[in-house]
Amino acid sequence: MQNFAFHRPKSLSEAVSALKQADEGKLLSGGQSLIPVMKLNLAAPSDLVCISSLDELRGIRTEAGRLIIGAATTHGEVDASAEVKTAIPALADLAAGIGDPQVRNRGTLGGSIAHNDPAADYPAAVVALDGEIATDRRTIKAEAFFSGMFETALDDDEIIVAVSFAVPDRAAYAKFPNPASRFAVVGVMVAQHKSGTRVAVVGAGANVFRATDMEKALDGSFDPSALDGVAVSADELTTDLQASAQYRAHLVTVMAKRAVAACG
Ligand SMILES: Cc1cc2nc3c(=O)[nH]c(=O)nc-3n(C[C@H](O)[C@H](O)[C@H](O)COP(=O)(O)OP(=O)(O)OC[C@H]3O[C@@H](n4cnc5c(N)ncnc54)[C@H](O)[C@@H]3O)c2cc1C
């Protein structure tokens, strides 16, 4: 790991200016993705700007039918939140299934979606729950945010402040986890909204995507049997040591059915 300067700003505006002044500055939130990347010398920032304890990036509240969660909220806090459990219990369940207690106690919502690991869980929730990502300068809709493997629409010096989720009529997340890391080999969030059903898939491909054929089938009948014979194509899916693209395609239907069944 290379040497770096460490900054602990006291406000969002201090964080913005520390980042702007750095040669190759990086935000540090929970460090659960960035520190391993730095240890492997895949990133060598000149400056780390720690935002994990900024008040402006913390807190959970419900407002006009949406649940708003600060970017620096840890997975453990989302899992434990009575407000989340009441508004969107599926989101608390998803957070409870991330990694292990150490990862959940440090890792944050903002860090997870900024990193956009293809096997991360939160992108499924952000897309299925019609998420909006508020940054220090604009609001980005979920589907414009996740632009590719480990890529997002964020500018280099842009800071996620909070994520807002539409409260659905019902929703559930089902994941086939890697047995060691708990990252998703395949994860599917199904959410039924007044405006229609959204099915978002992670782990299967390079980036989170919506399974639109499944959404249409579930809009016809919100029952696991509606997904009999409905599958995503394996063509664009990932083959790696854990699973072939064909197996992942099969898992998407199985996880989607489990999520629908869990919606009750
Ligand atoms: C052993 C292990 C198991 C894991 N298992 C899972 C799992 O099952 N499911 C899962 O989804 N994830 C898993 N993770 C990843 C974990 O969820 C991380 O917490 C998450 O990917 C990154 O969040 P962080 O707060 O630690 O971000 P950091 O590591 O601090 O930052 C990650 C990246 O995001 C940027 N960033 C951070 N905050 C912001 C912000 N507010 N605005 C803009 N950019 C920002 C940073 O600059 C950096 O580029 C696992 C990690 C480990 C180490």
Short mmCIF file of C-alpha atoms and ligand atoms in Angstrom, two decimals:
data_model
loop_
_atom_site.label_atom_id
_atom_site.label_comp_id
_atom_site.label_asym_id
_atom_site.label_seq_id
_atom_site.Cartn_x
_atom_site.Cartn_y
_atom_site.Cartn_z
CA MET A 1 0.00 0.00 0.00
CA GLN A 2 1.28 3.50 -0.90
CA ASN A 3 1.47 6.40 1.56
CA PHE A 4 -1.42 8.85 1.55
CA ALA A 5 -2.61 11.97 3.39
CA PHE A 6 -5.61 11.40 5.67
CA HIS A 7 -8.36 14.02 6.10
CA ARG A 8 -11.24 13.98 8.55
CA PRO A 9 -13.52 16.86 7.45
CA LYS A 10 -16.15 18.17 9.88
CA SER A 11 -18.78 18.94 7.24
CA LEU A 12 -19.85 18.00 3.72
CA SER A 13 -18.49 21.28 2.36
CA GLU A 14 -15.09 20.60 3.99
CA ALA A 15 -15.12 17.13 2.43
CA VAL A 16 -15.93 18.59 -1.01
CA SER A 17 -13.05 21.06 -0.79
CA ALA A 18 -10.55 18.47 0.57
CA LEU A 19 -11.40 16.25 -2.38
CA LYS A 20 -11.11 19.12 -4.89
CA GLN A 21 -7.67 20.12 -3.56
CA ALA A 22 -6.21 16.60 -3.63
CA ASP A 23 -4.16 15.31 -6.57
CA GLU A 24 -5.89 11.95 -6.61
CA GLY A 25 -8.24 12.04 -3.67
CA LYS A 26 -10.65 9.27 -2.69
CA LEU A 27 -13.54 9.23 -0.28
CA LEU A 28 -13.27 6.72 2.54
CA SER A 29 -16.51 5.54 4.11
CA GLY A 30 -16.51 2.07 5.71
CA GLY A 31 -13.28 1.05 3.96
CA GLN A 32 -14.58 -2.47 3.32
CA SER A 33 -13.98 -2.24 -0.42
CA LEU A 34 -11.47 0.59 -0.78
CA ILE A 35 -8.90 -0.67 1.74
CA PRO A 36 -8.65 -4.17 0.16
CA VAL A 37 -8.31 -2.50 -3.26
CA MET A 38 -5.48 -0.29 -1.89
CA LYS A 39 -3.78 -3.27 -0.23
CA LEU A 40 -3.71 -4.97 -3.62
CA ASN A 41 -2.21 -1.78 -5.12
CA LEU A 42 -5.16 -1.54 -7.51
CA ALA A 43 -5.68 2.01 -6.22
CA ALA A 44 -3.09 4.40 -4.80
CA PRO A 45 -4.90 7.62 -3.83
CA SER A 46 -2.80 10.60 -2.76
CA ASP A 47 -5.42 11.58 -0.16
CA LEU A 48 -8.20 9.79 1.73
CA VAL A 49 -11.15 11.94 2.79
CA CYS A 50 -13.03 10.17 5.57
CA ILE A 51 -16.78 10.86 5.48
CA SER A 52 -18.08 8.07 7.72
CA SER A 53 -19.03 10.31 10.64
CA LEU A 54 -20.44 13.36 8.82
CA ASP A 55 -23.89 14.15 10.27
CA GLU A 56 -25.13 15.32 6.84
CA LEU A 57 -24.59 11.77 5.50
CA ARG A 58 -26.32 9.96 8.34
CA GLY A 59 -29.86 9.24 9.45
CA ILE A 60 -32.95 7.37 8.30
CA ARG A 61 -36.35 9.00 7.76
CA THR A 62 -39.62 8.52 5.88
CA GLU A 63 -40.95 11.41 3.80
CA ALA A 64 -43.86 11.52 1.33
CA GLY A 65 -43.98 7.78 0.65
CA ARG A 66 -40.20 7.41 0.40
CA LEU A 67 -37.60 6.06 2.79
CA ILE A 68 -34.44 8.18 2.86
CA ILE A 69 -31.19 6.75 4.17
CA GLY A 70 -27.96 8.72 4.62
CA ALA A 71 -25.03 7.49 2.54
CA ALA A 72 -22.81 6.84 5.58
CA THR A 73 -25.42 4.62 7.25
CA THR A 74 -23.90 1.21 7.87
CA HIS A 75 -25.47 -2.05 6.75
CA GLY A 76 -25.85 -2.95 10.45
CA GLU A 77 -27.77 0.28 11.14
CA VAL A 78 -30.13 -0.40 8.22
CA ASP A 79 -30.67 -3.95 9.47
CA ALA A 80 -31.42 -2.72 13.01
CA SER A 81 -33.61 0.27 12.08
CA ALA A 82 -37.23 0.14 13.25
CA GLU A 83 -38.04 2.77 10.60
CA VAL A 84 -36.65 0.55 7.80
CA LYS A 85 -38.35 -2.58 9.18
CA THR A 86 -41.69 -0.75 9.20
CA ALA A 87 -41.41 0.93 5.79
CA ILE A 88 -39.49 -1.66 3.74
CA PRO A 89 -38.71 -4.82 5.74
CA ALA A 90 -37.10 -6.35 2.62
CA LEU A 91 -34.39 -3.69 2.78
CA ALA A 92 -33.56 -4.55 6.40
CA ASP A 93 -33.42 -8.24 5.39
CA LEU A 94 -31.10 -7.45 2.49
CA ALA A 95 -28.74 -5.48 4.77
CA ALA A 96 -28.76 -8.33 7.32
CA GLY A 97 -27.50 -10.71 4.64
CA ILE A 98 -24.45 -8.66 3.62
CA GLY A 99 -21.06 -10.19 4.49
CA ASP A 100 -20.43 -10.79 8.18
CA PRO A 101 -20.89 -8.69 11.35
CA GLN A 102 -17.56 -6.87 10.85
CA VAL A 103 -18.48 -5.87 7.29
CA ARG A 104 -22.00 -4.83 8.34
CA ASN A 105 -20.64 -2.71 11.20
CA ARG A 106 -18.28 -0.72 8.94
CA GLY A 107 -19.62 -0.93 5.36
CA THR A 108 -22.08 1.74 4.23
CA LEU A 109 -24.91 2.14 1.74
CA GLY A 110 -23.11 4.97 -0.09
CA GLY A 111 -19.84 3.05 -0.30
CA SER A 112 -21.57 -0.04 -1.61
CA ILE A 113 -23.41 1.68 -4.45
CA ALA A 114 -20.46 3.95 -5.35
CA HIS A 115 -18.25 0.85 -5.63
CA ASN A 116 -20.94 -0.98 -7.68
CA ASP A 117 -19.48 -4.45 -7.36
CA PRO A 118 -21.56 -6.62 -9.73
CA ALA A 119 -22.19 -9.07 -6.87
CA ALA A 120 -23.23 -6.44 -4.29
CA ASP A 121 -26.75 -6.60 -2.90
CA TYR A 122 -27.81 -2.95 -2.54
CA PRO A 123 -28.00 -2.15 -6.28
CA ALA A 124 -30.90 -4.63 -6.55
CA ALA A 125 -32.82 -2.70 -3.91
CA VAL A 126 -31.97 0.70 -5.36
CA VAL A 127 -33.29 -0.34 -8.80
CA ALA A 128 -36.32 -2.38 -7.62
CA LEU A 129 -37.37 0.36 -5.20
CA ASP A 130 -37.14 3.14 -7.81
CA GLY A 131 -34.20 4.67 -5.98
CA GLU A 132 -32.94 8.21 -6.30
CA ILE A 133 -29.36 9.01 -5.38
CA ALA A 134 -28.87 12.49 -3.93
CA THR A 135 -25.32 13.81 -4.24
CA ASP A 136 -23.67 17.06 -3.19
CA ARG A 137 -24.80 18.55 -6.55
CA ARG A 138 -27.76 16.65 -8.11
CA THR A 139 -30.20 13.75 -7.93
CA ILE A 140 -29.63 10.68 -10.12
CA LYS A 141 -32.29 8.04 -10.90
CA ALA A 142 -31.21 4.48 -10.13
CA GLU A 143 -31.10 3.21 -13.68
CA ALA A 144 -28.93 6.11 -14.83
CA PHE A 145 -26.64 5.65 -11.82
CA PHE A 146 -25.34 2.09 -12.30
CA SER A 147 -23.49 2.39 -15.60
CA GLY A 148 -21.35 -0.78 -15.67
CA MET A 149 -19.12 -3.14 -13.72
CA PHE A 150 -17.59 -1.07 -10.88
CA GLU A 151 -18.82 2.04 -12.73
CA THR A 152 -21.40 4.65 -11.89
CA ALA A 153 -22.58 8.01 -13.17
CA LEU A 154 -20.73 9.79 -10.33
CA ASP A 155 -18.11 12.38 -11.23
CA ASP A 156 -14.68 11.76 -9.65
CA ASP A 157 -15.25 14.36 -6.92
CA GLU A 158 -18.99 13.79 -6.39
CA ILE A 159 -20.28 12.68 -2.99
CA ILE A 160 -23.42 10.62 -2.40
CA VAL A 161 -25.36 12.23 0.43
CA ALA A 162 -28.42 9.97 0.67
CA VAL A 163 -30.49 7.39 -1.17
CA SER A 164 -34.27 7.59 -1.33
CA PHE A 165 -36.38 4.46 -1.91
CA ALA A 166 -40.05 4.31 -2.94
CA VAL A 167 -42.02 2.42 -0.29
CA PRO A 168 -43.60 -0.51 -2.19
CA ASP A 169 -46.85 -2.35 -1.44
CA ARG A 170 -44.71 -5.42 -0.86
CA ALA A 171 -41.16 -6.52 -1.62
CA ALA A 172 -38.64 -9.24 -0.88
CA TYR A 173 -35.02 -10.06 -1.71
CA ALA A 174 -33.76 -13.59 -2.34
CA LYS A 175 -30.06 -14.33 -2.72
CA PHE A 176 -27.99 -17.37 -3.61
CA PRO A 177 -24.86 -16.31 -1.69
CA ASN A 178 -21.23 -17.17 -2.18
CA PRO A 179 -20.75 -19.41 0.89
CA ALA A 180 -17.52 -17.63 1.92
CA SER A 181 -18.10 -13.90 1.32
CA ARG A 182 -21.94 -13.84 1.15
CA PHE A 183 -21.70 -11.73 -2.03
CA ALA A 184 -24.53 -12.62 -4.43
CA VAL A 185 -23.87 -15.36 -6.97
CA VAL A 186 -27.38 -14.26 -7.91
CA GLY A 187 -29.67 -11.93 -5.97
CA VAL A 188 -33.18 -10.83 -6.98
CA MET A 189 -35.30 -8.08 -5.45
CA VAL A 190 -39.00 -8.16 -6.37
CA ALA A 191 -41.06 -5.09 -5.47
CA GLN A 192 -44.74 -4.52 -6.19
CA HIS A 193 -45.60 -0.83 -6.56
CA LYS A 194 -48.92 0.82 -7.50
CA SER A 195 -47.22 1.69 -10.80
CA GLY A 196 -46.19 -1.95 -11.49
CA THR A 197 -43.79 -4.66 -10.42
CA ARG A 198 -40.01 -4.23 -10.56
CA VAL A 199 -37.61 -7.17 -10.62
CA ALA A 200 -33.93 -6.26 -10.23
CA VAL A 201 -31.11 -8.77 -10.54
CA VAL A 202 -27.52 -8.61 -9.20
CA GLY A 203 -24.65 -11.10 -9.32
CA ALA A 204 -25.78 -12.61 -12.61
CA GLY A 205 -24.18 -10.12 -15.01
CA ALA A 206 -21.70 -7.27 -15.15
CA ASN A 207 -24.22 -4.79 -13.77
CA VAL A 208 -27.60 -4.76 -12.05
CA PHE A 209 -30.50 -5.17 -14.52
CA ARG A 210 -34.28 -5.41 -14.59
CA ALA A 211 -35.92 -8.69 -15.66
CA THR A 212 -38.71 -7.09 -17.67
CA ASP A 213 -40.36 -10.34 -18.85
CA MET A 214 -40.71 -11.34 -15.20
CA GLU A 215 -42.16 -7.92 -14.36
CA LYS A 216 -44.84 -8.36 -17.06
CA ALA A 217 -45.66 -11.88 -15.88
CA LEU A 218 -46.00 -10.71 -12.27
CA ASP A 219 -48.15 -7.74 -13.26
CA GLY A 220 -50.52 -10.35 -14.76
CA SER A 221 -50.48 -12.55 -11.64
CA PHE A 222 -48.36 -11.86 -8.58
CA ASP A 223 -47.63 -15.51 -7.81
CA PRO A 224 -44.46 -17.65 -8.12
CA SER A 225 -46.25 -19.84 -10.70
CA ALA A 226 -46.48 -16.81 -13.02
CA LEU A 227 -42.71 -17.23 -13.50
CA ASP A 228 -42.97 -20.87 -14.69
CA GLY A 229 -41.08 -20.95 -17.98
CA VAL A 230 -40.00 -17.29 -17.70
CA ALA A 231 -36.20 -16.99 -17.77
CA VAL A 232 -33.54 -14.43 -18.56
CA SER A 233 -31.16 -15.18 -21.43
CA ALA A 234 -27.76 -16.56 -20.40
CA ASP A 235 -26.08 -14.76 -23.31
CA GLU A 236 -24.94 -11.69 -21.36
CA LEU A 237 -24.50 -13.38 -17.98
CA THR A 238 -21.26 -14.12 -16.14
CA THR A 239 -19.39 -17.42 -16.18
CA ASP A 240 -16.75 -17.78 -13.46
CA LEU A 241 -15.43 -20.29 -10.93
CA GLN A 242 -18.65 -20.11 -8.95
CA ALA A 243 -21.26 -20.65 -11.64
CA SER A 244 -21.78 -20.84 -15.39
CA ALA A 245 -23.96 -18.29 -17.19
CA GLN A 246 -26.58 -21.01 -17.78
CA TYR A 247 -26.68 -21.88 -14.08
CA ARG A 248 -26.97 -18.20 -13.17
CA ALA A 249 -29.89 -17.81 -15.60
CA HIS A 250 -31.60 -20.75 -13.87
CA LEU A 251 -30.91 -19.19 -10.46
CA VAL A 252 -32.50 -15.89 -11.48
CA THR A 253 -35.87 -17.62 -11.99
CA VAL A 254 -35.50 -19.65 -8.78
CA MET A 255 -34.56 -16.57 -6.70
CA ALA A 256 -37.33 -14.48 -8.29
CA LYS A 257 -39.90 -17.16 -7.39
CA ARG A 258 -38.57 -17.31 -3.83
CA ALA A 259 -38.78 -13.53 -3.54
CA VAL A 260 -42.39 -13.49 -4.79
CA ALA A 261 -43.29 -16.28 -2.34
CA ALA A 262 -41.64 -14.32 0.49
CA CYS A 263 -43.75 -11.25 -0.36
CA GLY A 264 -46.73 -13.22 1.02
C1 LIG B 1 -15.41 -10.03 3.49
C2 LIG B 1 -16.39 -9.13 2.79
C3 LIG B 1 -17.64 -9.63 2.47
C4 LIG B 1 -18.57 -8.80 1.81
N1 LIG B 1 -19.79 -9.33 1.51
C5 LIG B 1 -20.70 -8.55 0.87
C6 LIG B 1 -22.00 -9.04 0.56
O1 LIG B 1 -22.39 -10.17 0.87
N2 LIG B 1 -22.84 -8.22 -0.11
C7 LIG B 1 -22.48 -6.92 -0.46
O2 LIG B 1 -23.29 -6.23 -1.06
N3 LIG B 1 -21.28 -6.43 -0.16
C8 LIG B 1 -20.38 -7.20 0.50
N4 LIG B 1 -19.15 -6.67 0.82
C9 LIG B 1 -18.83 -5.28 0.45
C10 LIG B 1 -19.31 -4.34 1.54
O3 LIG B 1 -20.72 -4.24 1.48
C11 LIG B 1 -18.71 -2.95 1.47
O4 LIG B 1 -19.11 -2.37 2.65
C12 LIG B 1 -19.18 -2.02 0.38
O5 LIG B 1 -18.92 -2.58 -0.86
C13 LIG B 1 -18.40 -0.71 0.40
O6 LIG B 1 -18.86 0.15 1.40
P1 LIG B 1 -17.83 0.98 2.29
O7 LIG B 1 -18.64 1.92 3.08
O8 LIG B 1 -16.95 0.05 3.04
O9 LIG B 1 -17.04 1.80 1.17
P2 LIG B 1 -15.47 2.15 1.02
O10 LIG B 1 -14.68 0.89 0.93
O11 LIG B 1 -15.08 3.14 2.04
O12 LIG B 1 -15.53 2.87 -0.41
C14 LIG B 1 -15.83 2.14 -1.58
C15 LIG B 1 -15.80 3.11 -2.77
O13 LIG B 1 -16.92 3.99 -2.68
C16 LIG B 1 -16.47 5.37 -2.64
N5 LIG B 1 -17.39 6.04 -1.72
C17 LIG B 1 -17.65 5.70 -0.44
N6 LIG B 1 -18.62 6.48 0.06
C18 LIG B 1 -18.98 7.33 -0.93
C19 LIG B 1 -19.96 8.38 -1.03
N7 LIG B 1 -20.75 8.71 -0.01
N8 LIG B 1 -20.06 9.06 -2.20
C20 LIG B 1 -19.27 8.73 -3.25
N9 LIG B 1 -18.34 7.75 -3.22
C21 LIG B 1 -18.21 7.06 -2.07
C22 LIG B 1 -15.03 5.29 -2.15
O14 LIG B 1 -14.27 6.41 -2.58
C23 LIG B 1 -14.57 4.00 -2.80
O15 LIG B 1 -14.23 4.23 -4.15
C24 LIG B 1 -18.22 -7.47 1.48
C25 LIG B 1 -16.95 -6.96 1.82
C26 LIG B 1 -16.04 -7.79 2.48
C27 LIG B 1 -14.71 -7.22 2.86
#
